[in-house]
PDB file of C-alpha atoms in Angstrom:
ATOM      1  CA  UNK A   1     -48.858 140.282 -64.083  1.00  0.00           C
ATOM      2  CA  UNK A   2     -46.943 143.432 -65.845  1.00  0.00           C
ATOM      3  CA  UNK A   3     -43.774 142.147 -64.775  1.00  0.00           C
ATOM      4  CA  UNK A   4     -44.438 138.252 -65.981  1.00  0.00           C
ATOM      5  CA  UNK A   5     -45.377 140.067 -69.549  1.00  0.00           C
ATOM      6  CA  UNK A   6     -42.120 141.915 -69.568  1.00  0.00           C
ATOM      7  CA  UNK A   7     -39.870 138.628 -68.422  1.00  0.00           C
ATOM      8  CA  UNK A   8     -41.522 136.571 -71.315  1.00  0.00           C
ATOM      9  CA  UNK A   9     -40.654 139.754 -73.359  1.00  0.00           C
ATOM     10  CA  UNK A  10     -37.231 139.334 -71.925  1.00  0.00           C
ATOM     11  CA  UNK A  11     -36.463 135.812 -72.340  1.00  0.00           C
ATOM     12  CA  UNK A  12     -37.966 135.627 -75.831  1.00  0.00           C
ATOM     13  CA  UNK A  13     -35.276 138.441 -76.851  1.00  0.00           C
ATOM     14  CA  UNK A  14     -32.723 136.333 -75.304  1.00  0.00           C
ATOM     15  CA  UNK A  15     -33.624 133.021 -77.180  1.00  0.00           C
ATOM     16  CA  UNK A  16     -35.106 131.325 -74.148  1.00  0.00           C
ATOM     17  CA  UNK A  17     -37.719 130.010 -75.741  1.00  0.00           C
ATOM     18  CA  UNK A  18     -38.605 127.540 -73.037  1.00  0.00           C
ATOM     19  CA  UNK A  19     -38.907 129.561 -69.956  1.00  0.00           C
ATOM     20  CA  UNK A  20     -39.997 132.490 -71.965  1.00  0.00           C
ATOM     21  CA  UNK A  21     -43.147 130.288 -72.919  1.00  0.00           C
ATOM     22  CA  UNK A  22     -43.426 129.182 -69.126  1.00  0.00           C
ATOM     23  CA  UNK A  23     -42.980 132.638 -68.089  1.00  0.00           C
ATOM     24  CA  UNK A  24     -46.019 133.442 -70.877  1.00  0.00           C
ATOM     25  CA  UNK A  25     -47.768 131.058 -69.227  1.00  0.00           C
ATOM     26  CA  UNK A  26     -47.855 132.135 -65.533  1.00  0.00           C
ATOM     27  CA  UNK A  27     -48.767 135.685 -66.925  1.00  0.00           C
ATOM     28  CA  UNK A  28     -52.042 134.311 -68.716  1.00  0.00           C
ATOM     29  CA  UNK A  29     -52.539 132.207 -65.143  1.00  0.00           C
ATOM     30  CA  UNK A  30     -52.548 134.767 -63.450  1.00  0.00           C
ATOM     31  CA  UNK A  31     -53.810 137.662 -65.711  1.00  0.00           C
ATOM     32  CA  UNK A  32     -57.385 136.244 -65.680  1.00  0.00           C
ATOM     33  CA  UNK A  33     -57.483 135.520 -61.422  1.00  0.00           C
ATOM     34  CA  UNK A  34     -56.301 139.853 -61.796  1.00  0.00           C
ATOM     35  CA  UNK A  35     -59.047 142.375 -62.570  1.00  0.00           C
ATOM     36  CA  UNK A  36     -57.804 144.738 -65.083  1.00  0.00           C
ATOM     37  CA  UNK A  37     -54.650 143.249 -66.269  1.00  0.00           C
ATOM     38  CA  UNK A  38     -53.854 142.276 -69.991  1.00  0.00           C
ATOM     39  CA  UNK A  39     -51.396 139.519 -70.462  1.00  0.00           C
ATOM     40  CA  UNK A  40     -52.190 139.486 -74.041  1.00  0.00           C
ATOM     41  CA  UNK A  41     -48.744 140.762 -75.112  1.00  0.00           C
ATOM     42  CA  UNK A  42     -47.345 137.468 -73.056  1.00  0.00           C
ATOM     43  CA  UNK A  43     -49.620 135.612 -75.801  1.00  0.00           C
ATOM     44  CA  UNK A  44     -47.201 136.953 -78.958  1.00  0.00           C
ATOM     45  CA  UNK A  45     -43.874 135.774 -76.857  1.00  0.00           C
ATOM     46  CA  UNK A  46     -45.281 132.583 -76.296  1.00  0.00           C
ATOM     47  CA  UNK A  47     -45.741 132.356 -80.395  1.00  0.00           C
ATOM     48  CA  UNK A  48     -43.025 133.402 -81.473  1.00  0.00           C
ATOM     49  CA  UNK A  49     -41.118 130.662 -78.584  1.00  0.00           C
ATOM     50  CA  UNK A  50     -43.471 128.094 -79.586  1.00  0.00           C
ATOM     51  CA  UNK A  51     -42.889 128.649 -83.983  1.00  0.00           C
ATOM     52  CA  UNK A  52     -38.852 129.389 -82.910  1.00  0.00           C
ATOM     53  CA  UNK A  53     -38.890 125.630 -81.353  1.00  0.00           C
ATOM     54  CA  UNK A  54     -40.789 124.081 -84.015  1.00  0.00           C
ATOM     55  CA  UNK A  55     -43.790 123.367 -82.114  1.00  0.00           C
ATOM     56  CA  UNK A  56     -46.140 124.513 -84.909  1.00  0.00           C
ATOM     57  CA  UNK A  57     -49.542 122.949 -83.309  1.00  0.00           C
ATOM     58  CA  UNK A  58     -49.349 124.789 -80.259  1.00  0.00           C
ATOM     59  CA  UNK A  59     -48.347 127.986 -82.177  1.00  0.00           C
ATOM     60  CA  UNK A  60     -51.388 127.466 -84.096  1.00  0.00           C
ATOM     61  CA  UNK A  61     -53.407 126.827 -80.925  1.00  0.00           C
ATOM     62  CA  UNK A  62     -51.806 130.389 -79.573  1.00  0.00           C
ATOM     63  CA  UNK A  63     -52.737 132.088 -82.591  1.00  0.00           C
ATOM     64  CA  UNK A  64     -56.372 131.310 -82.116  1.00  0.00           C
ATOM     65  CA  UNK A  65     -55.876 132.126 -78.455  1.00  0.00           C
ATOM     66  CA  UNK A  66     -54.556 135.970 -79.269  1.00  0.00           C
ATOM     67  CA  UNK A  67     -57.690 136.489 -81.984  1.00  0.00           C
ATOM     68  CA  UNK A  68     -60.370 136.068 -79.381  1.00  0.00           C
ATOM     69  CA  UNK A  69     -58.354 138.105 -76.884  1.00  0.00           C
ATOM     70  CA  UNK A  70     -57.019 140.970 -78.925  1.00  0.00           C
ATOM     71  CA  UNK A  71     -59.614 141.050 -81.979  1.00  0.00           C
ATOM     72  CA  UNK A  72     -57.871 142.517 -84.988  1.00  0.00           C
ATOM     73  CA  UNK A  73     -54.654 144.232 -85.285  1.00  0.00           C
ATOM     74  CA  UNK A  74     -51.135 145.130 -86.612  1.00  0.00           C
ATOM     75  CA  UNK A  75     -49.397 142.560 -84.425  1.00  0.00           C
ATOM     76  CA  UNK A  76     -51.699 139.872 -85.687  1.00  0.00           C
ATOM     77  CA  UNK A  77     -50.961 140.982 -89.106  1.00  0.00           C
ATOM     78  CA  UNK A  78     -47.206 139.897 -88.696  1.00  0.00           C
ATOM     79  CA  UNK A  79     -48.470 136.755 -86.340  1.00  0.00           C
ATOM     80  CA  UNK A  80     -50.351 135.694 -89.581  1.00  0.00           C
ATOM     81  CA  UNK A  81     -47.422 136.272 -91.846  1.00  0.00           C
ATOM     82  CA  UNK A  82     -44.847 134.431 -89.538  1.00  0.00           C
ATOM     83  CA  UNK A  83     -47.372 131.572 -89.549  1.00  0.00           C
ATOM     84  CA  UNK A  84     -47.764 131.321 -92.856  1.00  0.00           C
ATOM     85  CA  UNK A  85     -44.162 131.865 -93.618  1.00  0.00           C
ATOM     86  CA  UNK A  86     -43.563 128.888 -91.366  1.00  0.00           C
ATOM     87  CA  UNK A  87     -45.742 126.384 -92.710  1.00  0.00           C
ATOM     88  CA  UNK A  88     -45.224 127.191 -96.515  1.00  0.00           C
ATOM     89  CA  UNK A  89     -42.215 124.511 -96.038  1.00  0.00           C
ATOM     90  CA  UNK A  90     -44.814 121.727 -93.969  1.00  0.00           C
ATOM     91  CA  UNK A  91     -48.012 122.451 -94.617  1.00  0.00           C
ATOM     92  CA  UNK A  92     -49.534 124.279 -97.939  1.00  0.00           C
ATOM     93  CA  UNK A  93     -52.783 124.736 -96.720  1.00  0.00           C
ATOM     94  CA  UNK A  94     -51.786 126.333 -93.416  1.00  0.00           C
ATOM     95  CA  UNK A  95     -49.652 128.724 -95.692  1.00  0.00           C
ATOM     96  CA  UNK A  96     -52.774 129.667 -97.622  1.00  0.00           C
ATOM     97  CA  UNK A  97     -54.842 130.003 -94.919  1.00  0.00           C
ATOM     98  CA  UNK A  98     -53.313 132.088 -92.636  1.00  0.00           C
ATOM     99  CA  UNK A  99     -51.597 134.078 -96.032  1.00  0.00           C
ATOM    100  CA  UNK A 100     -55.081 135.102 -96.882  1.00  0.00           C
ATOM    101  CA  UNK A 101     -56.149 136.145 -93.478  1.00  0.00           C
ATOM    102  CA  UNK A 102     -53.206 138.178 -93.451  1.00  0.00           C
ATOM    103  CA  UNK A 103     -53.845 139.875 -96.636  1.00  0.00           C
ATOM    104  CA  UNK A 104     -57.533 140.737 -95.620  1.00  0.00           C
ATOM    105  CA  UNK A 105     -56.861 142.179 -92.378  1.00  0.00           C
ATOM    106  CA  UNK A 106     -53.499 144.289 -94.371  1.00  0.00           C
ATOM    107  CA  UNK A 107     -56.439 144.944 -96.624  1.00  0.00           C
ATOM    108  CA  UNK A 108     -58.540 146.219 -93.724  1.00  0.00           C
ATOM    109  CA  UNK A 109     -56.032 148.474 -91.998  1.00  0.00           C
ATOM    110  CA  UNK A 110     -55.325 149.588 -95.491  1.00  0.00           C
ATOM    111  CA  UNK A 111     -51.623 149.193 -95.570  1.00  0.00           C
ATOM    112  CA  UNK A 112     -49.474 146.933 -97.445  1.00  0.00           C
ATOM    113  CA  UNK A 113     -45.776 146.423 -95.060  1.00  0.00           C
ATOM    114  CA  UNK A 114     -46.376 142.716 -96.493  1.00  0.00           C
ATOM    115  CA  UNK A 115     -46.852 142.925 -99.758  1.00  0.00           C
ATOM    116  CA  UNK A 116     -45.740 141.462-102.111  1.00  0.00           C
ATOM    117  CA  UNK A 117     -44.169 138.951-100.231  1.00  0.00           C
ATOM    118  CA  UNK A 118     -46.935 137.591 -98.776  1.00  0.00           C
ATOM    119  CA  UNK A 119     -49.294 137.580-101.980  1.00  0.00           C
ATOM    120  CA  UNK A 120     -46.330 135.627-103.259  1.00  0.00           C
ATOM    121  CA  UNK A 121     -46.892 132.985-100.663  1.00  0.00           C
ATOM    122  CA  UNK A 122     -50.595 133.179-100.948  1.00  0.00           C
ATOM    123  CA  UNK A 123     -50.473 132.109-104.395  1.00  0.00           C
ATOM    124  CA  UNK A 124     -47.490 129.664-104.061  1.00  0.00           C
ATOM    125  CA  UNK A 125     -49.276 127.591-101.656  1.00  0.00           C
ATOM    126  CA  UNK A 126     -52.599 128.202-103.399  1.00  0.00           C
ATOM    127  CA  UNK A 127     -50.695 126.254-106.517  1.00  0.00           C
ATOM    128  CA  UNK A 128     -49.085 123.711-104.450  1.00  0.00           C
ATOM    129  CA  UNK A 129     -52.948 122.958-103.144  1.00  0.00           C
ATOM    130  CA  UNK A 130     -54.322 122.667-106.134  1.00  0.00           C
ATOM    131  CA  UNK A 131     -56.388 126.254-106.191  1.00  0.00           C
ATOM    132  CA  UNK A 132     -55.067 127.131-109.583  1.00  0.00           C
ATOM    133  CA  UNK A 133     -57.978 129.960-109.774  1.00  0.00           C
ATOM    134  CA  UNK A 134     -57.213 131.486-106.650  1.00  0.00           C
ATOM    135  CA  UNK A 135     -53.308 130.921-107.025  1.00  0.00           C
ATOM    136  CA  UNK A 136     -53.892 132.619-110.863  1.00  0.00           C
ATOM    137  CA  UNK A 137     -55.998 135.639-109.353  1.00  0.00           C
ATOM    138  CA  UNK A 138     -53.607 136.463-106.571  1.00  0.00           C
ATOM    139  CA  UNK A 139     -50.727 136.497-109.342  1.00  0.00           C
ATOM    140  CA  UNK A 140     -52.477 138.652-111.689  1.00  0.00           C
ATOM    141  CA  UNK A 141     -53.621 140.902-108.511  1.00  0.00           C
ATOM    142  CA  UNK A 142     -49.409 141.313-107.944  1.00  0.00           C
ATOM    143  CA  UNK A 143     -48.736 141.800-111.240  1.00  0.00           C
ATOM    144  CA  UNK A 144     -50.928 145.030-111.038  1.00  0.00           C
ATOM    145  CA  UNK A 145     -48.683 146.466-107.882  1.00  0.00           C
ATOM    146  CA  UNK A 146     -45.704 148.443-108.815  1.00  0.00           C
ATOM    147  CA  UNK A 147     -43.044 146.064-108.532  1.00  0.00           C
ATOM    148  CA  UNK A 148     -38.714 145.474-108.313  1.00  0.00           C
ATOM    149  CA  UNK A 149     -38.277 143.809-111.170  1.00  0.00           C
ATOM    150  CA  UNK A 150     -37.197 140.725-109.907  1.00  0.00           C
ATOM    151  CA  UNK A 151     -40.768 140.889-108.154  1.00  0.00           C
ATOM    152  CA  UNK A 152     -42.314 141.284-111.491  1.00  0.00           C
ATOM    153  CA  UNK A 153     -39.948 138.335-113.097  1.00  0.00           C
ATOM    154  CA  UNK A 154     -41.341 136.236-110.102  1.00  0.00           C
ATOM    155  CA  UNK A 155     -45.003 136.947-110.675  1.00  0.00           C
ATOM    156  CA  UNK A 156     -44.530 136.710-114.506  1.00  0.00           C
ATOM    157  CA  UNK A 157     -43.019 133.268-113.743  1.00  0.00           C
ATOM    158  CA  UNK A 158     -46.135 132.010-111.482  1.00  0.00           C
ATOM    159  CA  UNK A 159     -48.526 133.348-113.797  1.00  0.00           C
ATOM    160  CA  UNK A 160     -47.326 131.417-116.567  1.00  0.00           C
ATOM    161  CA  UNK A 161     -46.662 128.269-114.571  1.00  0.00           C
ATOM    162  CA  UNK A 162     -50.370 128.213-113.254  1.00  0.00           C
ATOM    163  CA  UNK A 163     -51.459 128.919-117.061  1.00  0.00           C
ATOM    164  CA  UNK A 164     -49.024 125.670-117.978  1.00  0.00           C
ATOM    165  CA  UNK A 165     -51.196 123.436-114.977  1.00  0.00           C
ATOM    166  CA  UNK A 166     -53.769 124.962-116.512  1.00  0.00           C
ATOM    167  CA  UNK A 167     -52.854 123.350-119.413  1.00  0.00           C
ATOM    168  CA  UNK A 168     -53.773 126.790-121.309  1.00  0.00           C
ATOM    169  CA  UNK A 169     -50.590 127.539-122.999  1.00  0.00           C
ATOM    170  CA  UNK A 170     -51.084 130.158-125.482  1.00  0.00           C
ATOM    171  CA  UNK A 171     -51.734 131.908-122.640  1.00  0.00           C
ATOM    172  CA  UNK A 172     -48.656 131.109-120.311  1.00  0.00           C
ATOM    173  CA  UNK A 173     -46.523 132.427-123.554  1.00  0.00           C
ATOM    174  CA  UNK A 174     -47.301 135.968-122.771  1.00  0.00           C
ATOM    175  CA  UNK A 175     -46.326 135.928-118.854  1.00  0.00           C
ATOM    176  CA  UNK A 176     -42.851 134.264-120.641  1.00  0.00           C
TER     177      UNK A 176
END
């Protein structure tokens, strides 16, 4: 099974997405006929393949896959973020979704790699959906991290454009 993990590892460095996700597959096949193997890490190649060819449902469907197998972690964490990254251009909800787990779990392990980029795309594709409270807390909640300053002209910028969908403009003049 070991070796199957390390020749999806392989062929996923190489940009063979499509055997790399075969080779992913025989791994899982045969990782759960073999006691005490883990070809969990096979899981991640097969992702990354499957987002890399543009086949976002099944990368979805892997995602779930790799949290009931490997619980929480780092890797995850980045899983998430590609994710979310992915769909911010197809699908806003997905974005949010998967932003937010993301930030919980960064939350969690108490680091913050991701940040602010992904509270940025948390509250992007919480205003393209329509969650103008949610979108409106997560900019505020940036706005208190220490920032570049073309970070803080970016938040600035969403916080006064949820204020203006809002319709509350007096307020949108001080994020201005």
């Amino acid at each position: 099974v070991e070796w199957l993990v390390n020749l999806s590892k392989i062929l996923y460095k190489n940009k063979d997405y499509e055997h790399a996700i075969i080779a992913a597959n025989d791994a899982l096949s045969l990782g759960s006929a073999v006691e005490y193997s883990d070809p969990t890490p096979s899981l991640f190649d097969r992702f990354y393949s499957l987002l890399a060819l543009k086949r976002f449902t099944e990368a979805v469907s892997t995602i779930s896959a790799i949290e009931q197998l490997r619980g929480q972690d780092f890797k995850i964490i980045e899983a998430y973020a590609a994710i979310s990254d992915y769909a911010k251009s197809n699908d806003y909800a997905i974005a949010a979704t998967y932003a937010k787990k993301a930030l919980e779990l960064q939350t969690r392990a108490k680091i913050n790699t991701f940040s602010p980029k992904l509270n940025f795309d948390y509250s992007e594709a919480s205003l393209k959906t329509d969650d103008l409270d949610e979108a409106l807390d997560e900019a505020k909640f940036i706005l208190n991290m220490k920032l570049e300053p073309e970070d803080r002209l970016h938040a600035l910028n969403l916080a006064s454009e949820i204020y203006i969908r809002q319709k509350q403009y007096k307020l949108a003049k001080g994020y201005l």
